[in-house]
Short mmCIF file of C-alpha atoms in Angstrom, two decimals:
data_model
loop_
_atom_site.label_atom_id
_atom_site.label_comp_id
_atom_site.label_asym_id
_atom_site.label_seq_id
_atom_site.Cartn_x
_atom_site.Cartn_y
_atom_site.Cartn_z
CA UNK Q 1 63.98 119.28 90.03
CA UNK Q 2 66.63 120.46 87.53
CA UNK Q 3 65.89 124.14 88.29
CA UNK Q 4 66.05 123.46 92.03
CA UNK Q 5 69.55 122.02 91.72
CA UNK Q 6 70.76 124.89 89.54
CA UNK Q 7 69.58 127.35 92.19
CA UNK Q 8 71.26 125.33 94.91
CA UNK Q 9 74.51 125.19 92.96
CA UNK Q 10 74.40 128.97 92.48
CA UNK Q 11 73.89 129.34 96.23
CA UNK Q 12 77.00 127.23 96.84
CA UNK Q 13 79.11 129.75 94.91
CA UNK Q 14 77.98 132.56 97.19
CA UNK Q 15 78.80 130.41 100.22
CA UNK Q 16 82.44 130.01 99.12
CA UNK Q 17 82.14 126.38 98.05
CA UNK Q 18 83.72 125.71 94.66
CA UNK Q 19 81.19 124.40 92.15
CA UNK Q 20 81.76 121.88 89.39
CA UNK Q 21 83.29 123.29 86.21
CA UNK Q 22 81.10 121.27 83.86
CA UNK Q 23 82.49 119.80 80.66
CA UNK Q 24 80.05 117.68 78.66
CA UNK Q 25 81.07 114.39 77.08
CA UNK Q 26 80.67 113.78 73.36
CA UNK Q 27 79.34 110.21 73.53
CA UNK Q 28 75.61 109.74 72.96
CA UNK Q 29 73.82 109.79 76.30
CA UNK Q 30 76.83 110.93 78.28
CA UNK Q 31 76.50 113.68 80.84
CA UNK Q 32 79.20 115.97 82.24
CA UNK Q 33 82.50 115.66 84.06
CA UNK Q 34 83.91 118.20 86.51
CA UNK Q 35 87.13 119.73 85.19
CA UNK Q 36 89.90 120.57 87.67
CA UNK Q 37 92.98 122.68 87.03
CA UNK Q 38 95.81 124.30 88.97
CA UNK Q 39 93.51 127.14 90.03
CA UNK Q 40 90.16 125.47 90.57
CA UNK Q 41 88.66 122.17 91.65
CA UNK Q 42 85.13 121.55 92.89
CA UNK Q 43 84.51 120.92 96.56
CA UNK Q 44 81.53 119.86 98.63
CA UNK Q 45 79.62 121.93 101.14
CA UNK Q 46 80.41 120.56 104.58
CA UNK Q 47 77.83 119.01 106.82
CA UNK Q 48 78.05 120.27 110.38
CA UNK Q 49 78.17 117.29 112.73
CA UNK Q 50 75.88 119.36 114.95
CA UNK Q 51 72.87 118.83 112.70
CA UNK Q 52 69.99 120.86 114.17
CA UNK Q 53 67.59 118.83 116.26
CA UNK Q 54 64.95 116.94 114.27
CA UNK Q 55 66.68 117.67 110.97
CA UNK Q 56 68.59 115.54 108.47
CA UNK Q 57 71.08 116.31 105.73
CA UNK Q 58 70.84 114.94 102.18
CA UNK Q 59 73.55 114.94 99.52
CA UNK Q 60 72.35 114.35 95.95
CA UNK Q 61 74.07 113.53 92.69
CA UNK Q 62 72.00 113.02 89.53
CA UNK Q 63 72.72 112.33 85.90
CA UNK Q 64 72.06 115.76 84.43
CA UNK Q 65 72.15 118.29 87.27
CA UNK Q 66 73.78 117.61 90.60
CA UNK Q 67 77.13 116.58 92.01
CA UNK Q 68 77.04 116.23 95.79
CA UNK Q 69 74.41 118.95 96.36
CA UNK Q 70 73.57 119.42 100.04
CA UNK Q 71 70.09 120.09 101.44
CA UNK Q 72 68.68 120.08 104.99
CA UNK Q 73 65.14 118.94 105.87
CA UNK Q 74 63.00 118.54 108.96
CA UNK Q 75 62.28 115.14 110.46
CA UNK Q 76 58.52 114.58 110.63
CA UNK Q 77 56.36 112.83 113.17
CA UNK Q 78 54.22 111.29 110.38
CA UNK Q 79 54.98 110.16 106.80
CA UNK Q 80 54.78 112.83 104.10
CA UNK Q 81 53.78 110.36 101.36
CA UNK Q 82 51.20 108.02 102.95
CA UNK Q 83 49.99 105.46 100.45
CA UNK Q 84 52.30 106.63 97.64
CA UNK Q 85 55.88 106.63 98.88
CA UNK Q 86 58.02 103.65 99.83
CA UNK Q 87 58.61 103.36 103.58
CA UNK Q 88 61.95 102.00 104.79
CA UNK Q 89 62.10 100.88 108.41
CA UNK Q 90 65.39 101.12 110.27
CA UNK Q 91 66.29 98.46 112.83
CA UNK Q 92 69.47 99.55 114.61
CA UNK Q 93 69.47 96.49 116.85
CA UNK Q 94 70.23 94.16 113.92
CA UNK Q 95 73.87 94.75 113.03
CA UNK Q 96 76.05 93.20 110.36
CA UNK Q 97 79.68 93.78 109.33
CA UNK Q 98 82.03 96.61 110.22
CA UNK Q 99 83.16 98.85 107.36
CA UNK Q 100 86.95 98.95 106.98
CA UNK Q 101 87.10 101.61 104.29
CA UNK Q 102 87.50 102.56 100.65
CA UNK Q 103 90.46 103.22 98.37
CA UNK Q 104 92.26 102.97 95.04
CA UNK Q 105 95.52 101.67 93.59
CA UNK Q 106 98.95 103.18 92.98
CA UNK Q 107 99.53 101.54 89.61
CA UNK Q 108 102.43 102.70 87.44
CA UNK Q 109 99.93 104.23 85.01
CA UNK Q 110 98.26 106.20 87.78
CA UNK Q 111 101.65 107.51 88.87
CA UNK Q 112 102.71 108.45 85.34
CA UNK Q 113 99.50 110.43 84.82
CA UNK Q 114 99.48 112.17 88.18
CA UNK Q 115 103.15 113.18 87.95
CA UNK Q 116 102.57 114.52 84.40
CA UNK Q 117 100.53 117.38 85.86
CA UNK Q 118 101.88 120.66 87.22
CA UNK Q 119 102.54 120.77 90.94
CA UNK Q 120 99.33 122.67 91.75
CA UNK Q 121 97.08 120.52 89.56
CA UNK Q 122 98.69 117.36 90.92
CA UNK Q 123 98.04 118.60 94.45
CA UNK Q 124 94.36 119.15 93.62
CA UNK Q 125 94.12 115.60 92.26
CA UNK Q 126 95.73 114.04 95.32
CA UNK Q 127 93.54 116.17 97.61
CA UNK Q 128 90.48 114.94 95.71
CA UNK Q 129 91.26 111.39 96.81
CA UNK Q 130 93.09 111.61 100.13
CA UNK Q 131 92.40 114.91 101.90
CA UNK Q 132 89.51 116.30 103.91
CA UNK Q 133 88.44 118.09 100.71
CA UNK Q 134 87.81 114.83 98.90
CA UNK Q 135 87.12 111.15 99.36
CA UNK Q 136 89.78 110.77 102.05
CA UNK Q 137 90.55 107.22 101.02
CA UNK Q 138 91.93 105.19 103.90
CA UNK Q 139 93.07 102.19 101.84
CA UNK Q 140 95.39 101.74 98.88
CA UNK Q 141 96.69 98.82 96.87
CA UNK Q 142 100.33 98.79 95.74
CA UNK Q 143 101.39 96.46 92.89
CA UNK Q 144 104.66 94.60 93.46
CA UNK Q 145 106.60 95.42 90.25
CA UNK Q 146 104.86 95.62 86.87
CA UNK Q 147 101.27 95.03 85.79
CA UNK Q 148 99.49 95.54 82.48
CA UNK Q 149 99.14 99.15 83.65
CA UNK Q 150 102.88 99.69 83.27
CA UNK Q 151 104.87 100.79 80.23
CA UNK Q 152 107.04 97.66 80.27
CA UNK Q 153 107.32 94.14 81.64
CA UNK Q 154 109.68 94.11 84.64
CA UNK Q 155 110.28 92.50 88.02
CA UNK Q 156 112.61 93.43 90.87
CA UNK Q 157 115.16 90.81 89.84
CA UNK Q 158 115.33 89.89 86.17
CA UNK Q 159 118.72 88.16 86.40
CA UNK Q 160 118.21 84.55 85.36
CA UNK Q 161 118.85 82.03 88.13
CA UNK Q 162 119.42 84.56 90.93
CA UNK Q 163 117.85 82.42 93.65
CA UNK Q 164 119.69 84.42 96.34
CA UNK Q 165 118.12 87.64 94.99
CA UNK Q 166 121.51 89.36 94.98
CA UNK Q 167 120.27 91.68 92.23
CA UNK Q 168 116.92 92.55 93.81
CA UNK Q 169 116.23 96.30 93.53
CA UNK Q 170 113.31 98.68 93.36
CA UNK Q 171 112.80 100.34 89.98
CA UNK Q 172 112.32 103.86 88.65
CA UNK Q 173 108.57 103.28 88.82
CA UNK Q 174 108.77 102.78 92.59
CA UNK Q 175 111.19 105.65 93.21
CA UNK Q 176 109.57 108.21 90.89
CA UNK Q 177 105.87 107.33 91.11
CA UNK Q 178 104.60 104.91 93.73
CA UNK Q 179 106.64 105.90 96.78
CA UNK Q 180 106.43 109.72 96.38
CA UNK Q 181 102.67 109.55 95.79
CA UNK Q 182 102.16 107.26 98.78
CA UNK Q 183 104.00 109.81 100.92
CA UNK Q 184 101.84 112.61 99.50
CA UNK Q 185 98.70 110.64 100.29
CA UNK Q 186 99.84 109.97 103.85
CA UNK Q 187 100.68 113.67 104.35
CA UNK Q 188 97.26 114.76 103.06
CA UNK Q 189 95.25 112.27 105.11
CA UNK Q 190 94.02 112.84 108.64
CA UNK Q 191 94.08 109.09 109.32
CA UNK Q 192 96.26 106.07 108.71
CA UNK Q 193 96.14 104.65 105.19
CA UNK Q 194 95.97 100.87 105.10
CA UNK Q 195 98.37 99.80 102.34
CA UNK Q 196 98.32 96.31 100.89
CA UNK Q 197 100.66 94.84 98.28
CA UNK Q 198 99.86 92.48 95.40
CA UNK Q 199 102.17 90.77 92.89
CA UNK Q 200 101.07 90.09 89.30
CA UNK Q 201 103.88 87.61 88.62
CA UNK Q 202 107.19 86.29 89.81
CA UNK Q 203 110.22 87.05 87.60
CA UNK Q 204 109.95 85.15 84.34
CA UNK Q 205 112.92 82.88 85.06
CA UNK Q 206 111.08 81.55 88.12
CA UNK Q 207 108.03 80.48 86.08
CA UNK Q 208 107.38 77.37 84.05
CA UNK Q 209 106.66 79.40 80.89
CA UNK Q 210 109.83 81.50 81.25
CA UNK Q 211 108.12 84.89 81.17
CA UNK Q 212 106.03 87.14 83.45
CA UNK Q 213 103.44 87.46 80.68
CA UNK Q 214 101.31 84.40 79.98
CA UNK Q 215 100.11 81.44 81.98
CA UNK Q 216 102.46 79.46 84.15
CA UNK Q 217 103.36 78.68 87.74
CA UNK Q 218 106.47 78.68 89.88
CA UNK Q 219 108.97 75.91 89.24
CA UNK Q 220 108.83 73.08 91.75
CA UNK Q 221 106.52 72.74 94.72
CA UNK Q 222 105.89 74.67 97.95
CA UNK Q 223 108.80 74.11 100.30
CA UNK Q 224 111.23 73.94 97.35
CA UNK Q 225 113.91 76.45 96.38
CA UNK Q 226 111.77 78.54 94.02
CA UNK Q 227 108.99 78.96 96.58
CA UNK Q 228 111.59 79.88 99.22
CA UNK Q 229 113.00 82.48 96.85
CA UNK Q 230 109.51 83.79 96.10
CA UNK Q 231 108.84 84.19 99.83
CA UNK Q 232 112.15 86.05 100.19
CA UNK Q 233 111.10 88.25 97.25
CA UNK Q 234 108.07 89.36 99.28
CA UNK Q 235 110.33 90.05 102.27
CA UNK Q 236 112.79 92.07 100.20
CA UNK Q 237 109.95 94.16 98.77
CA UNK Q 238 108.65 94.94 102.26
CA UNK Q 239 112.17 95.73 103.49
CA UNK Q 240 112.97 98.08 100.60
CA UNK Q 241 109.71 99.96 100.99
CA UNK Q 242 110.28 100.16 104.73
CA UNK Q 243 113.65 101.82 104.04
CA UNK Q 244 111.68 104.42 102.05
CA UNK Q 245 109.35 105.06 105.00
CA UNK Q 246 106.42 103.00 103.71
CA UNK Q 247 104.88 100.24 105.83
CA UNK Q 248 102.15 97.81 104.84
CA UNK Q 249 98.97 96.69 106.59
CA UNK Q 250 98.40 93.53 104.55
CA UNK Q 251 99.17 91.77 101.28
CA UNK Q 252 97.58 89.39 98.82
CA UNK Q 253 99.44 86.32 97.59
CA UNK Q 254 98.78 86.80 93.88
CA UNK Q 255 96.64 88.99 91.65
CA UNK Q 256 93.97 86.89 89.90
CA UNK Q 257 95.79 83.57 90.38
CA UNK Q 258 93.33 81.68 88.15
CA UNK Q 259 94.59 83.70 85.15
CA UNK Q 260 97.81 81.68 85.30
CA UNK Q 261 95.91 78.71 83.89
CA UNK Q 262 95.49 80.52 80.54
CA UNK Q 263 98.59 79.73 78.40
CA UNK Q 264 98.45 82.82 76.18
CA UNK Q 265 97.22 85.29 78.79
CA UNK Q 266 97.84 88.83 77.55
CA UNK Q 267 99.88 90.20 80.45
CA UNK Q 268 101.62 89.36 83.72
CA UNK Q 269 100.01 86.52 85.64
CA UNK Q 270 100.86 83.38 87.60
CA UNK Q 271 98.86 80.40 88.76
CA UNK Q 272 98.64 80.02 92.52
CA UNK Q 273 95.59 77.86 93.18
CA UNK Q 274 94.05 77.27 96.61
CA UNK Q 275 96.03 74.14 97.46
CA UNK Q 276 99.32 75.71 96.37
CA UNK Q 277 98.43 78.91 98.25
CA UNK Q 278 97.80 76.98 101.44
CA UNK Q 279 101.11 75.12 101.31
CA UNK Q 280 103.06 78.22 100.22
CA UNK Q 281 101.76 80.16 103.23
CA UNK Q 282 102.47 77.34 105.64
CA UNK Q 283 105.88 76.23 104.38
CA UNK Q 284 107.38 79.39 102.92
CA UNK Q 285 105.75 82.79 103.13
CA UNK Q 286 104.49 82.71 106.72
CA UNK Q 287 107.74 81.50 108.34
CA UNK Q 288 109.92 83.71 106.11
CA UNK Q 289 108.06 86.95 106.82
CA UNK Q 290 107.96 86.13 110.54
CA UNK Q 291 111.72 85.55 110.53
CA UNK Q 292 112.33 88.84 108.67
CA UNK Q 293 110.35 90.90 111.18
CA UNK Q 294 107.01 91.01 109.36
CA UNK Q 295 105.17 88.53 111.55
CA UNK Q 296 102.56 91.19 112.34
CA UNK Q 297 101.50 91.25 108.69
CA UNK Q 298 98.47 89.17 107.82
CA UNK Q 299 97.41 88.13 104.35
CA UNK Q 300 94.30 88.26 102.22
CA UNK Q 301 93.66 85.12 100.22
CA UNK Q 302 92.02 84.57 96.78
CA UNK Q 303 92.32 88.10 95.19
CA UNK Q 304 90.24 86.80 92.29
CA UNK Q 305 86.66 86.71 91.01
CA UNK Q 306 83.57 86.07 93.10
CA UNK Q 307 83.05 82.70 91.41
CA UNK Q 308 85.98 81.27 93.41
CA UNK Q 309 83.81 81.45 96.55
CA UNK Q 310 83.40 79.60 98.82
CA UNK Q 311 85.54 76.76 97.42
CA UNK Q 312 88.93 78.51 97.44
CA UNK Q 313 88.70 79.83 101.02
CA UNK Q 314 87.46 76.40 102.12
CA UNK Q 315 90.53 74.68 100.64
CA UNK Q 316 92.94 77.21 102.18
CA UNK Q 317 91.39 77.73 105.60
CA UNK Q 318 90.94 74.03 106.39
CA UNK Q 319 94.49 73.90 107.78
CA UNK Q 320 94.96 75.27 111.33
CA UNK Q 321 98.64 75.92 110.59
CA UNK Q 322 97.63 78.43 107.92
CA UNK Q 323 94.80 80.38 109.55
CA UNK Q 324 96.98 82.46 111.95
CA UNK Q 325 98.54 84.17 108.93
CA UNK Q 326 95.26 85.18 107.27
CA UNK Q 327 92.90 88.04 108.07
CA UNK Q 328 90.70 88.41 105.01
CA UNK Q 329 89.48 87.40 101.56
CA UNK Q 330 90.09 89.72 98.59
CA UNK Q 331 87.79 89.75 95.56
CA UNK Q 332 87.57 91.34 92.10
CA UNK Q 333 84.41 92.72 90.55
CA UNK Q 334 84.74 91.76 86.88
CA UNK Q 335 82.21 88.94 86.74
CA UNK Q 336 79.96 90.10 89.57
CA UNK Q 337 77.14 90.82 87.11
CA UNK Q 338 76.91 87.10 86.31
CA UNK Q 339 77.84 85.67 89.73
CA UNK Q 340 75.31 85.46 92.55
CA UNK Q 341 75.80 87.35 95.81
CA UNK Q 342 74.80 84.07 97.44
CA UNK Q 343 78.49 83.13 97.24
CA UNK Q 344 79.35 86.09 99.47
CA UNK Q 345 76.75 85.11 102.06
CA UNK Q 346 77.85 81.47 102.03
CA UNK Q 347 81.47 82.49 102.50
CA UNK Q 348 80.63 84.74 105.43
CA UNK Q 349 78.45 82.08 107.03
CA UNK Q 350 81.27 79.53 106.77
CA UNK Q 351 84.11 81.91 107.69
CA UNK Q 352 82.62 84.72 109.80
CA UNK Q 353 85.97 85.67 111.36
CA UNK Q 354 87.49 86.78 108.04
CA UNK Q 355 86.56 90.07 106.39
CA UNK Q 356 85.90 90.31 102.66
CA UNK Q 357 87.37 93.17 100.63
CA UNK Q 358 86.83 94.13 97.00
CA UNK Q 359 90.42 94.71 95.86
CA UNK Q 360 89.96 95.73 92.20
CA UNK Q 361 87.34 97.25 89.90
CA UNK Q 362 87.29 99.27 86.69
CA UNK Q 363 84.79 100.01 83.93
CA UNK Q 364 85.33 99.66 80.20
CA UNK Q 365 86.97 96.23 80.35
CA UNK Q 366 84.62 94.28 78.07
CA UNK Q 367 83.94 94.93 74.37
CA UNK Q 368 80.20 95.31 74.96
CA UNK Q 369 80.81 98.30 77.27
CA UNK Q 370 81.76 100.55 74.35
CA UNK Q 371 84.80 102.82 74.26
CA UNK Q 372 87.50 102.34 76.87
CA UNK Q 373 87.08 105.87 78.25
CA UNK Q 374 83.70 107.60 78.12
CA UNK Q 375 83.83 111.08 79.61
CA UNK Q 376 80.63 111.79 81.51
CA UNK Q 377 79.28 108.22 81.58
CA UNK Q 378 76.63 108.17 84.30
CA UNK Q 379 76.00 104.50 83.56
CA UNK Q 380 79.52 103.59 84.64
CA UNK Q 381 78.98 105.49 87.86
CA UNK Q 382 75.85 103.41 88.39
CA UNK Q 383 77.89 100.26 87.74
CA UNK Q 384 80.24 101.27 90.55
CA UNK Q 385 77.57 102.11 93.11
CA UNK Q 386 75.50 99.04 92.17
CA UNK Q 387 78.46 96.79 92.88
CA UNK Q 388 79.21 98.57 96.15
CA UNK Q 389 75.57 98.17 97.25
CA UNK Q 390 75.65 94.47 96.36
CA UNK Q 391 78.94 93.86 98.14
CA UNK Q 392 78.24 95.83 101.30
CA UNK Q 393 74.74 94.36 101.58
CA UNK Q 394 76.32 90.90 101.53
CA UNK Q 395 79.08 91.13 104.15
CA UNK Q 396 81.90 92.77 102.18
CA UNK Q 397 83.61 95.29 104.46
CA UNK Q 398 85.76 97.36 102.08
CA UNK Q 399 85.86 98.41 98.43
CA UNK Q 400 89.08 99.35 96.63
CA UNK Q 401 89.12 100.69 93.07
CA UNK Q 402 91.83 100.03 90.46
CA UNK Q 403 93.81 102.91 88.85
CA UNK Q 404 93.57 106.23 90.66
CA UNK Q 405 93.96 108.06 87.33
CA UNK Q 406 94.40 107.25 83.64
CA UNK Q 407 94.88 109.29 80.47
CA UNK Q 408 92.31 110.06 77.79
CA UNK Q 409 93.04 106.74 76.09
CA UNK Q 410 92.66 104.77 79.32
CA UNK Q 411 96.35 104.07 79.85
CA UNK Q 412 99.23 103.85 79.50
CA UNK Q 413 99.01 100.08 79.26
CA UNK Q 414 101.85 98.13 77.69
CA UNK Q 415 99.51 95.53 76.12
CA UNK Q 416 96.77 97.97 75.06
CA UNK Q 417 94.30 96.83 77.74
CA UNK Q 418 92.81 100.32 78.12
CA UNK Q 419 89.96 100.98 80.58
CA UNK Q 420 88.14 103.83 82.32
CA UNK Q 421 88.90 105.50 85.66
CA UNK Q 422 87.12 107.83 88.13
CA UNK Q 423 89.72 110.47 87.25
CA UNK Q 424 90.98 111.05 83.71
CA UNK Q 425 94.08 113.21 83.12
CA UNK Q 426 94.67 115.51 80.14
CA UNK Q 427 98.35 116.34 80.65
CA UNK Q 428 98.55 118.57 77.56
CA UNK Q 429 95.96 120.95 79.05
CA UNK Q 430 97.20 120.41 82.64
CA UNK Q 431 93.70 119.44 83.80
CA UNK Q 432 91.92 116.36 85.07
CA UNK Q 433 88.30 115.28 84.88
CA UNK Q 434 86.25 113.83 87.72
CA UNK Q 435 83.98 111.24 86.18
CA UNK Q 436 80.51 110.32 87.52
CA UNK Q 437 82.23 107.23 88.98
CA UNK Q 438 84.15 109.55 91.30
CA UNK Q 439 80.94 111.03 92.73
CA UNK Q 440 79.22 107.66 93.08
CA UNK Q 441 82.21 106.61 95.20
CA UNK Q 442 81.85 109.91 97.05
CA UNK Q 443 78.40 109.05 98.33
CA UNK Q 444 79.96 106.26 100.36
CA UNK Q 445 83.13 108.05 101.32
CA UNK Q 446 83.04 111.82 100.96
CA UNK Q 447 84.70 113.95 103.64
CA UNK Q 448 83.50 117.46 104.40
CA UNK Q 449 85.64 120.55 104.37
CA UNK Q 450 85.51 121.82 107.93
CA UNK Q 451 84.57 119.12 110.39
CA UNK Q 452 86.41 116.25 108.68
CA UNK Q 453 83.39 113.98 109.06
CA UNK Q 454 82.95 111.24 106.51
CA UNK Q 455 79.61 109.77 105.57
CA UNK Q 456 80.55 106.12 106.12
CA UNK Q 457 83.61 106.21 108.37
CA UNK Q 458 85.84 103.26 109.25
CA UNK Q 459 84.23 101.53 112.18
CA UNK Q 460 80.72 102.17 110.88
CA UNK Q 461 78.48 99.12 111.08
CA UNK Q 462 75.83 98.12 108.56
CA UNK Q 463 72.39 97.90 110.15
CA UNK Q 464 69.11 96.48 108.96
CA UNK Q 465 66.81 98.63 106.84
CA UNK Q 466 63.81 96.99 105.18
CA UNK Q 467 61.35 98.14 102.53
CA UNK Q 468 57.61 98.02 103.16
CA UNK Q 469 56.97 96.88 99.60
CA UNK Q 470 58.94 95.94 96.47
CA UNK Q 471 61.06 98.78 95.14
CA UNK Q 472 63.49 99.37 92.29
CA UNK Q 473 65.72 101.40 94.57
CA UNK Q 474 68.96 100.01 95.93
CA UNK Q 475 69.57 100.97 99.53
CA UNK Q 476 71.76 100.44 102.57
CA UNK Q 477 72.10 101.89 106.08
CA UNK Q 478 74.92 102.27 108.61
CA UNK Q 479 75.44 103.38 112.18
CA UNK Q 480 78.62 105.40 112.65
CA UNK Q 481 80.85 105.25 115.74
CA UNK Q 482 79.56 108.69 116.78
CA UNK Q 483 75.97 107.36 116.77
CA UNK Q 484 74.86 109.14 113.62
CA UNK Q 485 72.93 107.19 111.02
CA UNK Q 486 73.70 107.09 107.30
CA UNK Q 487 71.39 105.77 104.57
CA UNK Q 488 72.25 105.66 100.86
CA UNK Q 489 69.80 105.18 97.97
CA UNK Q 490 70.39 104.59 94.26
CA UNK Q 491 67.63 105.20 91.71
CA UNK Q 492 68.41 103.89 88.23
CA UNK Q 493 64.89 104.58 86.90
CA UNK Q 494 63.79 107.59 84.86
CA UNK Q 495 61.31 108.80 87.48
CA UNK Q 496 61.58 110.38 90.90
CA UNK Q 497 60.59 108.03 93.72
CA UNK Q 498 59.17 109.44 97.00
CA UNK Q 499 60.39 107.67 100.14
CA UNK Q 500 60.34 107.92 103.89
CA UNK Q 501 62.75 106.37 106.36
CA UNK Q 502 61.20 105.44 109.68
CA UNK Q 503 63.63 105.61 112.60
CA UNK Q 504 61.68 104.87 115.77
CA UNK Q 505 64.01 107.06 117.82
CA UNK Q 506 63.39 110.24 115.76
CA UNK Q 507 60.46 109.84 113.34
CA UNK Q 508 60.10 109.97 109.54
CA UNK Q 509 62.68 111.26 107.07
CA UNK Q 510 60.68 112.12 103.93
CA UNK Q 511 62.35 112.86 100.61
CA UNK Q 512 62.26 112.18 96.88
CA UNK Q 513 65.06 110.12 95.35
CA UNK Q 514 65.95 111.81 92.07
CA UNK Q 515 65.54 110.03 88.77
CA UNK Q 516 68.90 108.53 87.79
CA UNK Q 517 70.25 109.73 91.10
CA UNK Q 518 72.14 108.66 94.19
CA UNK Q 519 71.55 110.19 97.63
CA UNK Q 520 73.20 110.02 101.05
CA UNK Q 521 71.15 110.82 104.18
CA UNK Q 522 72.73 111.70 107.54
CA UNK Q 523 70.94 112.28 110.85
#
């Protein structure tokens, strides 16, 4: 299998498709990254939307050999691996949730790293995420003021007692990083980018602990002067960004609101529990944004860990005066490994009219994960795709990553909370590295070079696909708006697994899922 992929990659060079410039990591067990510079950055061979009759296209990435390698095979009238392979049966009549999209976040740290590159290298990085040559993200999260992934602790109004927000102003981080990069992303994309905003904390003088960092809540109660000012703070943020030509699709009320219960929390946070959230929306935020011309904007609630489900949505959505303002439920991935997906299913069953969206994820957070940044970590790519499989197979309709890019240390981060990222920047060499995480994301989102056809496009619907017997593969299937089918498989074992997909309308798609590999099938 390794030789096959090397031959295929050589063939790509002759076809004019730029191959991965491999750079191997130094950590034990790590594989390679793809290095991009001003002059070169790997691309993916397009798939023609006119796939020849009775054929299917497969894209493969594997730990040691492949990154988005394309192959075309014939659809068979009978299984190729009878009695040995795993048969997956497609049922297009059983449909689940619509897929809204995929994206990342314009943190200050991402902006600092991207802008540190030369113009040509920076363009290649932005194309990798937002253009038809890359993932073509259609969603992005925008922090309101500072986060831990900033170089300092700041808000948009740090003047003590300024309840009228007379001193509210965007900062250098907005003007020099976030806003220019958002405009670049919009210019590169062939579709609208759904932007949503999230605050990490109110200004320190508005909080009970007197500082953005550390646990605390707003002074007073919903309906009081501090909550009115906080609602106006949201409105001013939206107005100032609108003046800069940036409009938002949605917002979350508070990043990880449960963190505000921890007195000595390491960075910016604020408690905004479900009961407070409900009353804040009803009494302050909803009416204020409607009055200021942002009544079209709907909000995502929770923006915290999966363990908050379904209790937090239940406490917020039990008030009919609140529900008109809300369109979805945002979630973070950090404790997904120890929190059952049953909570996702229960939440959907109870609130089927509200989409669920993963709004933040990053690897290297916990001490047991090893170094903050591990160049070439295939395991962290598997962590990403495993979580996406779990979420999308349990009613989540979108998946948004955290920092678009970080440096070799996993920052900057003003409190030293360094982590990993799908793209790592080496500003001194004017290069960036696409991690395995980037390509795992690509199997759900990659856009081809010529026909601008994504694998799982917005508007795709998850459909039922069942296994004929127990399997260690993770899998999922979608029907796209153009009628094409997409199936994705993840193999975390050390052996190749033969499979066949049975689609009653066309026949059997027979293939081997590579050891430690991820594959996308299109037909």
